[in-house]
């Protein structure tokens, strides 16, 4: 076996290993998706349960909690199997993300106990669920960031933004359930509701940008305009600062709360249907690419370099009677020369296209990382919540006519410069 053949076979095996890891990642994404969906249901029911002092949604919360625990068990089994591999296929960053989430999962029982005994406020409970879900979504994000296949990367990016938008819709359901159960929305909850709506739009726009035409069609088919219209009507009521909207009668509050919860649940369940379809498509895509790579490996093993065309001698044999320039010209105009050039051009064009797609996807991920890092700095130095930090970053970027990514980079650069000055002074 020649060195060239050995290198080719090794390259194909590397492709198969990478694709197998991506297939495992797709399975993990599916488990995380199901667990998050159950957590979102439990969070919404827990909010109503706490806001009503245990008068409402007790049975529903108990049922959702059981479903969450079942989904958590399945997800943990998948993640444990990944960590116990003799030669882990996962990237180190992905494993670190999973390890960080594991600690949060271990604290979930304490959170539920606090809800059972009313030792936590509805807002604090919602925030605790939000933090856990954020960590789970970070695993999906890491999977998209470590993918080296453009088609799979695009699919993962689309899934990630759909999952994030759906999570924001779940937070909106909890926020609205709290306000309608109480019978009024204060300014903080009205602002939060508006922010969650704006952030959902941003996520769903990005999802549609990276989604396949089939996924886009599924989105428009599943998301009912009638359901969204009813939700928009209730959003208007929630954000209306009139006395009648702030202090409705108790029976009206219960009706609005029930209607809000059911409409938002219909919308979120529709998103889940699209999400499941995308994850199934991702898994199919991974296994199809693995099958193609295995077929290429089998072909390379059976027919290695046996098809070298006879005209290759024209390229390798120098004829004293024919100058080199003539030989080159003849080779380029020969059928073999033309086929080689066309093949090279086709492959170069394909690689350039794949590279462009991958770079565009990577750019979206890099920009998101910049925004998240800048948001963390703002939270640490300005004592802001995650939502407040995002609103601050967004407003500042609009005021200075910059993109959020450029504004985030400027904040990070300024922080690094100030840190260097402080270190210089302390010496």
XYZ file of C-alpha atoms in Angstrom:
427
model
C 0.000 0.000 0.000
C 1.458 3.349 -1.044
C 1.826 6.326 1.285
C -0.761 8.269 -0.729
C -3.275 5.453 -0.330
C -2.509 5.195 3.381
C -3.122 8.926 3.807
C -6.396 8.716 1.891
C -7.700 5.855 4.022
C -6.679 7.620 7.242
C -8.442 10.805 6.116
C -11.665 8.898 5.409
C -11.495 7.165 8.802
C -11.056 10.562 10.474
C -14.154 11.775 8.649
C -16.091 8.760 9.900
C -14.941 9.364 13.500
C -15.970 13.032 13.311
C -19.341 12.195 11.802
C -19.934 9.500 14.432
C -19.283 12.085 17.136
C -21.753 14.457 15.461
C -24.346 11.672 15.359
C -23.831 11.181 19.106
C -24.185 14.937 19.564
C -27.482 14.814 17.650
C -28.753 12.135 20.051
C -27.682 14.290 23.017
C -29.486 17.296 21.511
C -32.628 15.194 21.236
C -32.446 14.171 24.904
C -31.781 17.756 25.996
C -34.671 18.989 23.868
C -37.114 16.589 25.537
C -35.843 17.396 29.030
C -36.017 21.167 28.460
C -39.579 20.827 27.197
C -40.589 19.004 30.374
C -38.741 21.579 32.515
C -40.558 24.388 30.720
C -43.892 22.820 31.569
C -42.834 22.294 35.185
C -41.606 25.888 35.432
C -44.876 27.349 34.148
C -47.000 25.206 36.461
C -44.715 25.983 39.411
C -45.119 29.719 38.784
C -48.906 29.489 38.924
C -48.694 27.170 41.951
C -46.520 29.632 43.882
C -48.405 32.752 42.759
C -51.713 31.206 43.898
C -50.214 29.940 47.180
C -50.863 26.345 46.184
C -54.504 26.881 45.232
C -54.006 26.167 41.545
C -52.024 23.762 39.332
C -50.938 21.417 42.133
C -51.897 18.215 40.284
C -50.584 19.550 36.995
C -47.270 20.514 38.572
C -46.899 17.065 40.149
C -47.535 15.430 36.765
C -45.051 17.687 34.957
C -42.465 17.104 37.656
C -42.726 13.351 37.133
C -42.298 13.777 33.379
C -39.249 16.000 33.964
C -37.642 13.405 36.209
C -38.169 10.682 33.602
C -36.642 12.825 30.836
C -33.770 13.783 33.129
C -32.968 10.122 33.820
C -32.741 9.316 30.108
C -30.589 12.381 29.429
C -28.214 11.594 32.302
C -27.736 8.053 30.983
C -26.702 9.390 27.580
C -24.307 11.942 29.077
C -22.794 9.394 31.468
C -22.146 7.010 28.570
C -20.324 9.817 26.778
C -18.103 10.546 29.774
C -17.243 6.857 30.306
C -15.847 6.256 26.832
C -12.281 4.944 26.850
C -11.425 7.449 24.148
C -14.013 10.233 24.334
C -15.029 11.531 20.935
C -16.421 14.724 22.430
C -14.389 17.907 22.491
C -13.030 19.019 25.861
C -15.192 22.158 25.862
C -18.333 20.097 25.369
C -17.402 17.825 28.283
C -16.761 20.854 30.505
C -20.181 22.260 29.613
C -21.790 18.976 30.556
C -19.863 18.848 33.847
C -21.063 22.357 34.760
C -24.691 21.449 34.031
C -24.366 18.285 36.083
C -23.941 20.337 39.268
C -27.090 22.321 38.449
C -29.017 19.098 37.865
C -27.973 17.853 41.300
C -29.524 20.997 42.843
C -32.869 20.527 41.103
C -34.279 18.496 43.996
C -33.516 21.347 46.422
C -35.358 23.797 44.158
C -38.413 21.565 43.998
C -38.425 21.184 47.777
C -38.331 24.970 48.153
C -41.335 25.250 45.830
C -43.208 22.546 47.761
C -42.775 24.490 51.025
C -43.217 28.016 49.551
C -39.692 29.021 50.623
C -39.013 30.655 47.252
C -40.797 33.387 45.320
C -42.290 32.772 41.857
C -39.686 35.041 40.244
C -36.783 33.340 42.044
C -38.049 29.881 41.088
C -38.438 30.941 37.463
C -34.905 32.343 37.475
C -33.513 29.093 38.878
C -35.212 27.083 36.122
C -33.938 29.632 33.581
C -30.335 29.174 34.708
C -30.531 25.396 34.341
C -32.106 25.651 30.918
C -29.463 28.154 29.861
C -26.746 25.649 30.792
C -28.464 22.910 28.806
C -28.739 25.167 25.761
C -25.031 25.943 26.097
C -24.337 22.243 25.461
C -26.302 22.448 22.210
C -24.419 25.621 21.282
C -21.085 23.932 21.974
C -22.092 21.033 19.752
C -22.802 23.453 16.898
C -19.534 25.293 17.484
C -17.407 22.127 17.329
C -18.999 20.712 14.172
C -16.732 20.664 11.110
C -19.378 19.690 8.559
C -21.162 22.735 7.028
C -24.509 20.978 6.500
C -24.572 19.591 10.036
C -23.373 22.901 11.477
C -26.184 24.800 9.774
C -28.695 22.270 11.076
C -27.341 22.546 14.638
C -27.356 26.349 14.502
C -30.978 26.327 13.310
C -31.959 23.897 16.085
C -30.110 25.915 18.724
C -31.873 29.173 17.854
C -35.253 27.450 17.661
C -34.648 25.904 21.094
C -33.534 29.250 22.492
C -36.562 31.038 21.046
C -38.816 28.339 22.462
C -37.137 28.745 25.865
C -37.813 32.490 25.755
C -41.436 31.686 24.912
C -41.488 29.428 27.986
C -40.142 32.289 30.101
C -42.833 34.532 28.644
C -45.463 31.954 29.599
C -44.171 31.940 33.196
C -43.990 35.752 33.353
C -47.508 36.145 31.972
C -48.878 33.410 34.230
C -47.450 35.240 37.257
C -48.976 38.591 36.276
C -52.397 37.293 35.269
C -52.629 35.090 38.382
C -51.846 38.122 40.556
C -54.361 40.207 38.635
C -51.864 42.876 37.541
C -48.436 43.463 35.963
C -45.979 45.855 37.529
C -43.557 47.850 35.394
C -40.714 45.342 35.796
C -42.829 42.437 34.536
C -44.246 44.503 31.669
C -40.704 45.400 30.578
C -39.629 41.781 30.880
C -42.587 40.642 28.775
C -41.723 43.121 26.011
C -38.056 42.129 26.107
C -38.885 38.430 25.853
C -41.065 39.088 22.808
C -38.271 41.047 21.093
C -35.663 38.385 21.892
C -37.904 35.632 20.535
C -38.217 37.478 17.245
C -34.428 37.718 16.996
C -33.989 33.977 17.672
C -36.690 32.865 15.256
C -35.332 35.118 12.505
C -31.912 33.473 12.897
C -33.519 30.032 12.959
C -35.302 30.716 9.661
C -32.062 32.040 8.153
C -30.249 28.733 8.731
C -33.201 26.342 8.437
C -33.780 24.187 5.378
C -36.806 24.975 3.165
C -38.548 21.920 4.657
C -37.983 23.233 8.184
C -39.231 26.682 7.201
C -42.383 25.153 5.746
C -42.930 23.099 8.914
C -42.578 26.272 10.985
C -45.199 28.162 8.997
C -47.516 25.132 8.992
C -47.343 24.326 12.715
C -47.433 27.862 14.183
C -51.088 28.843 14.090
C -51.782 32.543 13.315
C -54.999 32.258 15.333
C -53.117 31.153 18.456
C -50.573 33.936 18.014
C -53.354 36.460 17.530
C -54.907 35.461 20.876
C -51.507 35.704 22.572
C -50.900 39.179 21.105
C -54.263 40.301 22.452
C -53.327 39.142 25.959
C -49.899 40.768 25.614
C -51.652 44.060 24.952
C -53.756 43.596 28.088
C -50.680 42.762 30.165
C -48.754 45.806 28.963
C -51.654 48.247 29.202
C -51.002 50.562 32.187
C -54.690 51.390 32.709
C -56.289 50.756 36.128
C -58.716 48.236 34.666
C -55.830 46.168 33.297
C -53.902 46.360 36.528
C -56.705 45.439 38.940
C -59.248 43.119 37.305
C -61.690 41.096 39.431
C -60.440 37.788 40.781
C -62.578 35.592 38.525
C -61.473 37.585 35.479
C -57.850 37.184 36.571
C -58.253 33.407 36.780
C -59.889 33.324 33.332
C -57.116 35.404 31.775
C -54.472 33.314 33.496
C -55.969 30.053 32.243
C -56.417 31.416 28.712
C -52.880 32.788 28.631
C -51.377 29.548 29.872
C -53.284 27.383 27.407
C -52.562 29.600 24.386
C -48.852 29.820 25.205
C -48.745 26.062 25.751
C -50.330 25.479 22.333
C -47.692 27.715 20.740
C -44.777 26.105 22.594
C -46.036 22.591 21.800
C -46.196 23.569 18.109
C -42.580 24.719 18.302
C -41.691 21.400 19.910
C -43.181 19.554 16.932
C -40.943 21.532 14.563
C -37.977 21.011 16.898
C -38.453 17.234 16.915
C -38.663 17.181 13.122
C -35.395 19.119 12.869
C -33.621 16.798 15.290
C -34.844 13.756 13.323
C -33.559 15.383 10.114
C -30.214 16.074 11.798
C -29.865 12.462 12.899
C -30.755 11.238 9.397
C -28.241 13.649 7.881
C -25.457 12.433 10.192
C -26.081 8.756 9.456
C -26.373 9.383 5.713
C -22.982 11.102 5.701
C -21.503 8.249 7.759
C -22.852 5.739 5.235
C -21.358 7.754 2.368
C -17.979 7.906 4.127
C -18.055 4.149 4.810
C -18.861 3.513 1.147
C -15.936 5.705 0.130
C -13.674 3.807 2.524
C -14.776 0.447 1.123
C -14.216 1.639 -2.431
C -10.764 2.987 -1.567
C -9.838 -0.356 0.010
C -11.063 -2.427 -2.926
C -9.983 -0.231 -5.867
C -7.017 1.864 -4.738
C -5.562 3.818 -7.650
C -6.349 1.048 -10.155
C -8.156 3.344 -12.530
C -5.140 5.491 -13.651
C -6.020 6.361 -17.272
C -3.631 5.322 -20.012
C -3.083 8.885 -21.296
C -1.151 9.717 -18.106
C 1.971 8.649 -20.037
C 1.556 11.793 -22.145
C 2.069 13.871 -19.030
C 5.059 11.916 -17.723
C 7.065 11.126 -20.867
C 9.220 13.870 -22.403
C 9.787 13.539 -26.118
C 13.058 15.030 -27.398
C 11.361 15.911 -30.664
C 8.706 17.962 -28.910
C 9.483 21.034 -26.774
C 8.104 21.187 -23.277
C 5.819 24.064 -24.206
C 4.145 21.954 -26.868
C 3.773 19.039 -24.478
C 2.092 21.288 -21.908
C -0.230 22.786 -24.478
C -1.133 19.371 -25.857
C -1.774 18.028 -22.368
C -4.067 20.917 -21.494
C -6.095 20.513 -24.664
C -6.277 16.711 -24.488
C -9.433 15.008 -23.146
C -7.509 13.950 -20.076
C -6.201 17.466 -19.470
C -9.635 19.014 -19.881
C -11.207 16.454 -17.543
C -8.538 17.098 -14.896
C -9.027 20.857 -15.115
C -12.812 20.537 -14.952
C -12.546 18.197 -11.975
C -10.173 20.551 -10.186
C -12.382 23.552 -10.878
C -15.507 21.720 -9.730
C -13.843 20.573 -6.524
C -12.407 24.036 -5.866
C -15.828 25.606 -6.407
C -17.483 23.090 -4.095
C -14.856 23.574 -1.382
C -15.155 27.341 -1.662
C -18.915 27.104 -1.309
C -18.663 24.826 1.725
C -16.016 27.072 3.235
C -18.243 30.110 2.745
C -21.227 28.395 4.363
C -19.146 27.230 7.299
C -17.597 30.676 7.739
C -21.016 32.372 7.757
C -22.206 29.924 10.384
C -19.036 30.346 12.418
C -19.470 34.129 12.230
C -22.936 33.898 13.762
C -21.565 31.732 16.566
C -18.587 34.049 17.177
C -20.864 37.076 17.378
C -23.069 35.310 19.872
C -20.028 34.448 22.007
C -18.911 38.091 21.995
C -22.364 39.236 23.090
C -22.517 36.636 25.875
C -19.035 37.595 27.188
C -19.853 41.315 27.105
C -23.162 40.656 28.810
C -21.327 38.780 31.574
C -18.996 41.753 32.117
C -21.915 44.162 32.312
C -23.682 41.907 34.816
C -20.556 41.688 36.982
C -19.594 45.372 36.951
C -23.029 47.038 36.846
C -24.865 44.626 39.173
C -27.476 43.865 36.509
C -29.524 40.790 35.777
C -29.028 38.939 32.496
C -32.095 40.591 30.958
C -31.017 44.070 32.113
C -27.499 43.560 30.768
C -28.835 42.495 27.388
C -31.163 45.511 27.210
C -28.275 47.811 28.172
C -26.019 46.335 25.479
C -28.744 46.540 22.891
C -29.620 50.168 23.685
C -25.969 51.227 23.737
C -25.315 49.637 20.352
C -28.387 51.382 18.893
C -27.376 54.748 20.377
C -23.906 54.446 18.816
C -25.197 52.988 15.522
C -23.158 49.813 15.935
C -24.059 46.173 15.682
C -24.375 44.344 18.985
C -21.332 42.241 18.097
C -19.191 45.350 17.429
C -20.411 46.966 20.643
C -19.652 43.793 22.587
C -16.130 43.679 21.136
C -15.568 47.322 22.109
C -16.650 46.588 25.684
C -14.346 43.572 25.879
C -11.412 45.550 24.452
C -11.992 48.382 26.932
C -12.182 45.933 29.832
C -8.906 44.293 28.798
C -7.201 47.700 28.497
C -8.387 48.813 31.933
C -7.256 45.515 33.427
C -3.747 45.981 31.982
C -3.568 49.521 33.417
C -4.562 48.270 36.861
C -1.910 45.560 36.714
C 0.714 48.127 35.660
C -0.183 50.432 38.580
C -0.022 47.611 41.107
C 3.572 46.782 40.188
